[in-house]
Coordinates of C-alpha atoms in Angstrom, one line a residue:
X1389 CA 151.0 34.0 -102.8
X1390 CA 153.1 31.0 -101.6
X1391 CA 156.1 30.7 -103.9
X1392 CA 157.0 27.5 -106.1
X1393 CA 160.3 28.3 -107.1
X1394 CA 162.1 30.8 -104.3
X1395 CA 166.3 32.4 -105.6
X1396 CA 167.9 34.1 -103.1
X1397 CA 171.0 35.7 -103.1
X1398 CA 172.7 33.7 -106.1
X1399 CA 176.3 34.4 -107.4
X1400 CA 178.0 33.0 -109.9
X1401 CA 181.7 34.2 -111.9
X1402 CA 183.7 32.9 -114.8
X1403 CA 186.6 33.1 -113.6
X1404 CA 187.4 37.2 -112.5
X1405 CA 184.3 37.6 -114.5
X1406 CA 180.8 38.2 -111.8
X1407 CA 178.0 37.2 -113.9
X1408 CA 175.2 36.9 -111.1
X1409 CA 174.9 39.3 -108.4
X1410 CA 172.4 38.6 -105.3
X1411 CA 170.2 37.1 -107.8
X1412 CA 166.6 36.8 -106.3
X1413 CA 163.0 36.8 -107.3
X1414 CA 160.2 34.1 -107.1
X1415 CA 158.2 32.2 -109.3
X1416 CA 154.5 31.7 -108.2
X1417 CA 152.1 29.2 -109.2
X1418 CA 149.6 29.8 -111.8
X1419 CA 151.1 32.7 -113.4
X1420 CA 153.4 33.9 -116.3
X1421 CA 156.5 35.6 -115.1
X1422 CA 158.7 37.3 -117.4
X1423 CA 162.6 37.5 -117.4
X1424 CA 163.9 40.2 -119.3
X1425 CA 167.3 42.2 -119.9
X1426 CA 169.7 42.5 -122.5
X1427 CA 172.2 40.1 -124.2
X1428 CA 174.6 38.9 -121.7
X1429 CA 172.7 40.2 -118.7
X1430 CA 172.5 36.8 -117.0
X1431 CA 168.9 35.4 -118.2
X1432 CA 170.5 31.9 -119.7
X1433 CA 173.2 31.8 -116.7
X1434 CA 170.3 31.8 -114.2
X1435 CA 168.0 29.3 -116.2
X1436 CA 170.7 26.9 -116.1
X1437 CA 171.2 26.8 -112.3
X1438 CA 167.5 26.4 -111.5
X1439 CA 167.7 23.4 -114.2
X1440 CA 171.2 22.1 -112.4
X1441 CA 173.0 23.0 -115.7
X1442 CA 174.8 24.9 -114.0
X1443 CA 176.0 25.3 -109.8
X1444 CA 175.5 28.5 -108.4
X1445 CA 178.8 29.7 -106.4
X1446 CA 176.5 30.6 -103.5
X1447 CA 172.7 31.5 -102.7
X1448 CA 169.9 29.0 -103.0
X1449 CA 167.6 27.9 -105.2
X1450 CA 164.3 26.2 -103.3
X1451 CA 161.3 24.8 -104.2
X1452 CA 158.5 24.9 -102.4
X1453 CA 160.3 25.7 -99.3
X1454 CA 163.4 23.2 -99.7
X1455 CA 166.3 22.7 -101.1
X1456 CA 165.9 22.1 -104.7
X1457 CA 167.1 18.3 -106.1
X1458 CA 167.2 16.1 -109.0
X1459 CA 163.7 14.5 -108.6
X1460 CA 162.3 17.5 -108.5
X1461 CA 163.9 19.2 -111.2
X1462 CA 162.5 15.9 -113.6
X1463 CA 159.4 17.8 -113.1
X1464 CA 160.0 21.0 -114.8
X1465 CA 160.1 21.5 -118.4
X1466 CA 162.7 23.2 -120.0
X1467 CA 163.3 25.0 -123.6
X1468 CA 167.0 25.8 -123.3
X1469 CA 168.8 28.4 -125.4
X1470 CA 170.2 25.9 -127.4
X1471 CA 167.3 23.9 -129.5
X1472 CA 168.0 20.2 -128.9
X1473 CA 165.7 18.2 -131.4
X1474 CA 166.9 15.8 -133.5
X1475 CA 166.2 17.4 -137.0
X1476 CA 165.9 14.1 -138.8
X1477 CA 163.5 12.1 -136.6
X1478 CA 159.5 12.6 -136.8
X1479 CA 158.1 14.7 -134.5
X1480 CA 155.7 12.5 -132.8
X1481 CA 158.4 10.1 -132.7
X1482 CA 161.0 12.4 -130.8
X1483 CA 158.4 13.7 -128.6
X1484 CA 157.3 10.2 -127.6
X1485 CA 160.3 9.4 -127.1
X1486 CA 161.1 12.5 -124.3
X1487 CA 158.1 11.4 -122.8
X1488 CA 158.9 8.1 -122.3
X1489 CA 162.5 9.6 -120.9
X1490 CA 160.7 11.4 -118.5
X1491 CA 158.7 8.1 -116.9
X1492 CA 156.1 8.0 -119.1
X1493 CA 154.7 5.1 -120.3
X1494 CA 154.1 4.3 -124.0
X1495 CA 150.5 5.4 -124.0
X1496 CA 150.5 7.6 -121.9
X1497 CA 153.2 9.4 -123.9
X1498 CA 151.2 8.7 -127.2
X1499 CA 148.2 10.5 -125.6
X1500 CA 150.1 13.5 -124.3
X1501 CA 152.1 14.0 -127.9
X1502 CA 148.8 13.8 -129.8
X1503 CA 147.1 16.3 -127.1
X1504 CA 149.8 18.5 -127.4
X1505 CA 150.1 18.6 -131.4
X1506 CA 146.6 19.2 -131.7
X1507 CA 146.5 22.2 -129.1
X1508 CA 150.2 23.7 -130.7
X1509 CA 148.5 23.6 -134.1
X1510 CA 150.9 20.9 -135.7
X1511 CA 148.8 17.9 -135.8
X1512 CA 149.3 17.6 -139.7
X1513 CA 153.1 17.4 -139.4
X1514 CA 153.2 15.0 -136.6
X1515 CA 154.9 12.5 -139.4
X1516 CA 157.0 14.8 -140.5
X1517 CA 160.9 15.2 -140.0
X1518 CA 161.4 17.9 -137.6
X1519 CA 164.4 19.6 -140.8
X1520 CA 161.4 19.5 -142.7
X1521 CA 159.2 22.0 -140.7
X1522 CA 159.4 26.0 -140.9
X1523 CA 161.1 27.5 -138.0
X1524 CA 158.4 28.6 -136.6
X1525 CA 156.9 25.1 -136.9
X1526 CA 159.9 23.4 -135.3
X1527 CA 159.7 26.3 -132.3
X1528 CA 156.0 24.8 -131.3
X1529 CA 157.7 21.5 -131.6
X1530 CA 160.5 22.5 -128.6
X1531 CA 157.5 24.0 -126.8
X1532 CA 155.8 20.6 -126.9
X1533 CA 159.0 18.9 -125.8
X1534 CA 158.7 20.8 -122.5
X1535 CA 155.7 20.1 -121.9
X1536 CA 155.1 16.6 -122.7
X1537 CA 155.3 14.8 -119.6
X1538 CA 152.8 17.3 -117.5
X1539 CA 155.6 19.3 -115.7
X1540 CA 154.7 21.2 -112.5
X1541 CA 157.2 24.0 -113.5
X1542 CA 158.2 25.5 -117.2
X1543 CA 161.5 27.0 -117.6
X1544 CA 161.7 28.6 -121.1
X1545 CA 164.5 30.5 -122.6
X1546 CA 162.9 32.6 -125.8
X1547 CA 160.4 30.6 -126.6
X1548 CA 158.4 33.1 -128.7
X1549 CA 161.2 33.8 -130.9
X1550 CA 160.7 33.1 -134.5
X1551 CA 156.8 33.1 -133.8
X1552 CA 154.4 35.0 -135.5
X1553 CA 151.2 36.9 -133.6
X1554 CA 149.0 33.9 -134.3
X1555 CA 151.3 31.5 -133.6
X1556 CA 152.1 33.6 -130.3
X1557 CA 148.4 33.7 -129.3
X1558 CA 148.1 29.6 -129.9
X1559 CA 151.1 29.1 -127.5
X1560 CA 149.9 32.0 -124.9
X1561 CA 146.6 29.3 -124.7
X1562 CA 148.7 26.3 -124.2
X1563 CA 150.6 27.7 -121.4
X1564 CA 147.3 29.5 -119.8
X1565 CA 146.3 26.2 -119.5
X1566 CA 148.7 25.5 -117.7
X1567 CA 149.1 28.3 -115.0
X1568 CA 145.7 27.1 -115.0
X1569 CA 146.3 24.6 -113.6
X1570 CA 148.7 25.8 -110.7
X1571 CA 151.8 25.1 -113.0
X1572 CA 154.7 29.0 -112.7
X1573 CA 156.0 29.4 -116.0
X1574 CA 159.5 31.4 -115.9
X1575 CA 159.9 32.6 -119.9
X1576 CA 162.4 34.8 -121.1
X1577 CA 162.5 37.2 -124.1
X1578 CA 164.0 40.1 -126.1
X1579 CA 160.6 40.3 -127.3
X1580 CA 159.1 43.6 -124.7
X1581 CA 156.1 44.2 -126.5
X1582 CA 155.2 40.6 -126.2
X1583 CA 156.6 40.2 -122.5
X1584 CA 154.4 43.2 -121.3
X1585 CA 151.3 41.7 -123.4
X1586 CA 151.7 38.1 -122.0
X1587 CA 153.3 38.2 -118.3
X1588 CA 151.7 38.5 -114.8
X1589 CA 155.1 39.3 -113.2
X1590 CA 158.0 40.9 -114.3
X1591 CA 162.1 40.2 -113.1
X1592 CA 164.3 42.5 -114.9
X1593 CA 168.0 41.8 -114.8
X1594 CA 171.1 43.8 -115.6
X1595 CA 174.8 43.1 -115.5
X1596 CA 174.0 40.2 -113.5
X1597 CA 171.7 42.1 -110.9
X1598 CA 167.6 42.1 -110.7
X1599 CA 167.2 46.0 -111.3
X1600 CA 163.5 45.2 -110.6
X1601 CA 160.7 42.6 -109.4
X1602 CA 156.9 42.5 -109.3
X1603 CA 153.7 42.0 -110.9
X1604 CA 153.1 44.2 -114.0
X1605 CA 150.8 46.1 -112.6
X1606 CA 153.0 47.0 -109.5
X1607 CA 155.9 47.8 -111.4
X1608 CA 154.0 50.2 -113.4
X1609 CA 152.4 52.0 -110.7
X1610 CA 156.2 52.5 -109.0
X1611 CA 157.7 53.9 -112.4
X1612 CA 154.9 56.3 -112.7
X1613 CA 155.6 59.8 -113.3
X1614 CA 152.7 61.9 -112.9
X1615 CA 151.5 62.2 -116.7
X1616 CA 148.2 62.9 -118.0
X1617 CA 146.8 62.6 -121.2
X1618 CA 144.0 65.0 -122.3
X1619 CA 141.9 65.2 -125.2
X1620 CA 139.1 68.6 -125.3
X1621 CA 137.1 69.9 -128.1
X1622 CA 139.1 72.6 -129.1
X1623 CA 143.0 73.6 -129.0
X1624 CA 144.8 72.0 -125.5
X1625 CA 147.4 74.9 -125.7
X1626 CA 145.8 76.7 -122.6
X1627 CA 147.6 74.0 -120.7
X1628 CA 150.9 76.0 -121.1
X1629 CA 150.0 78.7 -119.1
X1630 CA 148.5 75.9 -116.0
X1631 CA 150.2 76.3 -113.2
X1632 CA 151.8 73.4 -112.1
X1633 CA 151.8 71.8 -116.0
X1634 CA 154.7 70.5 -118.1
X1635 CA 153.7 70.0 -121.4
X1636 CA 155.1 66.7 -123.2
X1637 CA 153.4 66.7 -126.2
X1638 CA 150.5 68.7 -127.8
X1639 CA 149.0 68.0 -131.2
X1640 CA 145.6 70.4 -131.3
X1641 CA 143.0 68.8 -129.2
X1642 CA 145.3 66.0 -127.7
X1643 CA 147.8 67.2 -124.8
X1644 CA 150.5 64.7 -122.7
X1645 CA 151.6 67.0 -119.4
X1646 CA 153.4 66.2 -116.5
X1647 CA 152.4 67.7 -112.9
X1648 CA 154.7 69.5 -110.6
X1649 CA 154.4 67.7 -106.7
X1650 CA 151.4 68.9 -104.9
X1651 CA 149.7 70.0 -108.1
X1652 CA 145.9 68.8 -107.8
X1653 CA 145.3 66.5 -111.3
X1654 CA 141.5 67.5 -110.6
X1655 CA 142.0 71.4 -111.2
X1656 CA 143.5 70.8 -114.4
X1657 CA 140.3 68.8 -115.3
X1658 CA 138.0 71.3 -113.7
X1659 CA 140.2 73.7 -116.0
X1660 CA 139.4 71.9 -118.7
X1661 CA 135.7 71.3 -118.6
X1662 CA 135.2 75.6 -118.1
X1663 CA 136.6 75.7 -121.6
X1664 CA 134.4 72.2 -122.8
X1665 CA 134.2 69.1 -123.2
X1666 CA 136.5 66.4 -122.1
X1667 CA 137.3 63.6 -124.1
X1668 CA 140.2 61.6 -122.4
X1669 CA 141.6 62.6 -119.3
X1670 CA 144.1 59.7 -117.6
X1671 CA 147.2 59.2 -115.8
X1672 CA 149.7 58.0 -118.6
X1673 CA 151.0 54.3 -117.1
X1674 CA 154.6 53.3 -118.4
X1675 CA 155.3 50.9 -121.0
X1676 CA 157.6 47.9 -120.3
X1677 CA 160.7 49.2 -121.9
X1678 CA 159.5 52.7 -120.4
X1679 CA 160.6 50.6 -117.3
X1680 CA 163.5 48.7 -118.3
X1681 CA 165.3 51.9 -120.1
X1682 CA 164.8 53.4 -116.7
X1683 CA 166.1 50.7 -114.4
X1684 CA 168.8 49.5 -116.8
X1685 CA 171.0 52.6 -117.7

């Protein structure tokens, strides 16, 4: 799939301090991509170049294919680290008013806000001063200034944090409406059990390096070990004496093994169903922070 937003090879020090190394992954259209590692690996440093925050000290940052510029960057939306709302204006009124920053006109920003309130959930505190609203409240309110002005790119730093599962699934619809719509949507998050639930594609960064880059699905299926889980009518512990079988984990009936290389997965099963029934029998897939304790130490 063509790429929107294309890094390559960005670097960028503090001083003596490195805190990008050969940055590079893509962003593609119409899907969710994930940016994860831990504090200080270099998530807010890179969102801040491809917003022109910051200026890389050398690699590129493209979009669709060219250099990236100022015009083009007024059509991304961006939730930066740092929540800039004013806390004692309304929040139509603020949110109106970054529409109309962006080149919207007065209705048109008027429609969008109200849209956008509605869809978020906050329609009822649309009068209200933005200090007045819980924090989870005033997080669907920096969500909405992103997207106000129909941006063709989303650039998100955390914005799930403070959020609870409901409010999570109501902004997971908002921005599927989006991708939807062609629109990549870059998010970060500490949050792994909420990146692996919500992202099409994965970047994982460390010290200022991607350790990894892919689609979910891909990155799982390269960090596989071979694991099996099993579950018989009857005790699993013949599965110690298997040749070829590690056990992981057995609890009665329910078994977790790993296979030596060139062991056949379908002997074990065959094994299995002499002694019974079968229950379950699949490879175990990794979770996300299977994957990122694995590429990050």
């Amino acid at each position: 799939m063509t790429s929107l937003l294309q890094l390559k090879a960005v670097h960028r020090a503090f001083g003596d301090r490195s805190v990008l190394r050969d940055v590079t992954f893509d962003v593609t259209p119409g899907r969710l991509t994930g940016f994860v590692g831990a504090n200080g690996a270099g998530k807010t440093t890179t969102m801040r170049i491809i917003m022109g925050a910051l200026a890389a000290d050398s690699g590129t940052v493209t979009w669709g294919g060219a250099p990236l510029t100022r015009d083009d960057r007024r059509r991304f939306g961006y939730m930066p680290e740092e929540r800039g709302l004013y806390p004692k204006m309304s929040v139509s009124e603020q949110l109106i008013y970054l529409g109309r920053l962006h080149g919207l006109g007065a209705d048109a920003a008027t429609r969008n806000v109200d849209a956008l309130l509605d869809r978020l959930g906050l329609s009822e505190r649309a009068g209200d001063k933005l200090e007045k609203l819980s924090l989870g409240n005033q997080q669907r309110a920096q969500i909405a200034a992103a997207l106000v002005h129909e941006p063709d790119l989303l650039v998100l730093d955390e914005p799930f944090s403070g959020l609870d599962p409901l409010a999570v699934d109501t902004v997971l619809t908002v921005l599927r409406e989006y991708t939807a719509r062609g629109v990549g949507v870059l998010f970060s998050s500490h949050q792994l059990e909420v990146v692996e639930r919500l992202c099409d594609d994965l970047v994982i960064i460390g010290e200022g390096a991607i350790r990894a880059a892919g689609s979910r699905e891909q990155l799982r299926r390269a960090h596989a070990l071979p694991r099996y889980e099993i579950r018989v009518d009857g005790d699993a512990g013949w599965l110690r004496d298997q040749p070829g079988v590690t056990l992981v984990d057995l609890d009665g009936a329910h078994a977790v093994f790993d296979l030596a290389a060139g062991t056949d997965d379908q002997s074990v099963l065959r094994s299995a169903l002499d002694r019974g029934p079968v229950r379950v029998f699949r490879p175990v897939t990794p979770s996300l922070a299977e994957i990122f304790r694995e590429v990050v130490r």
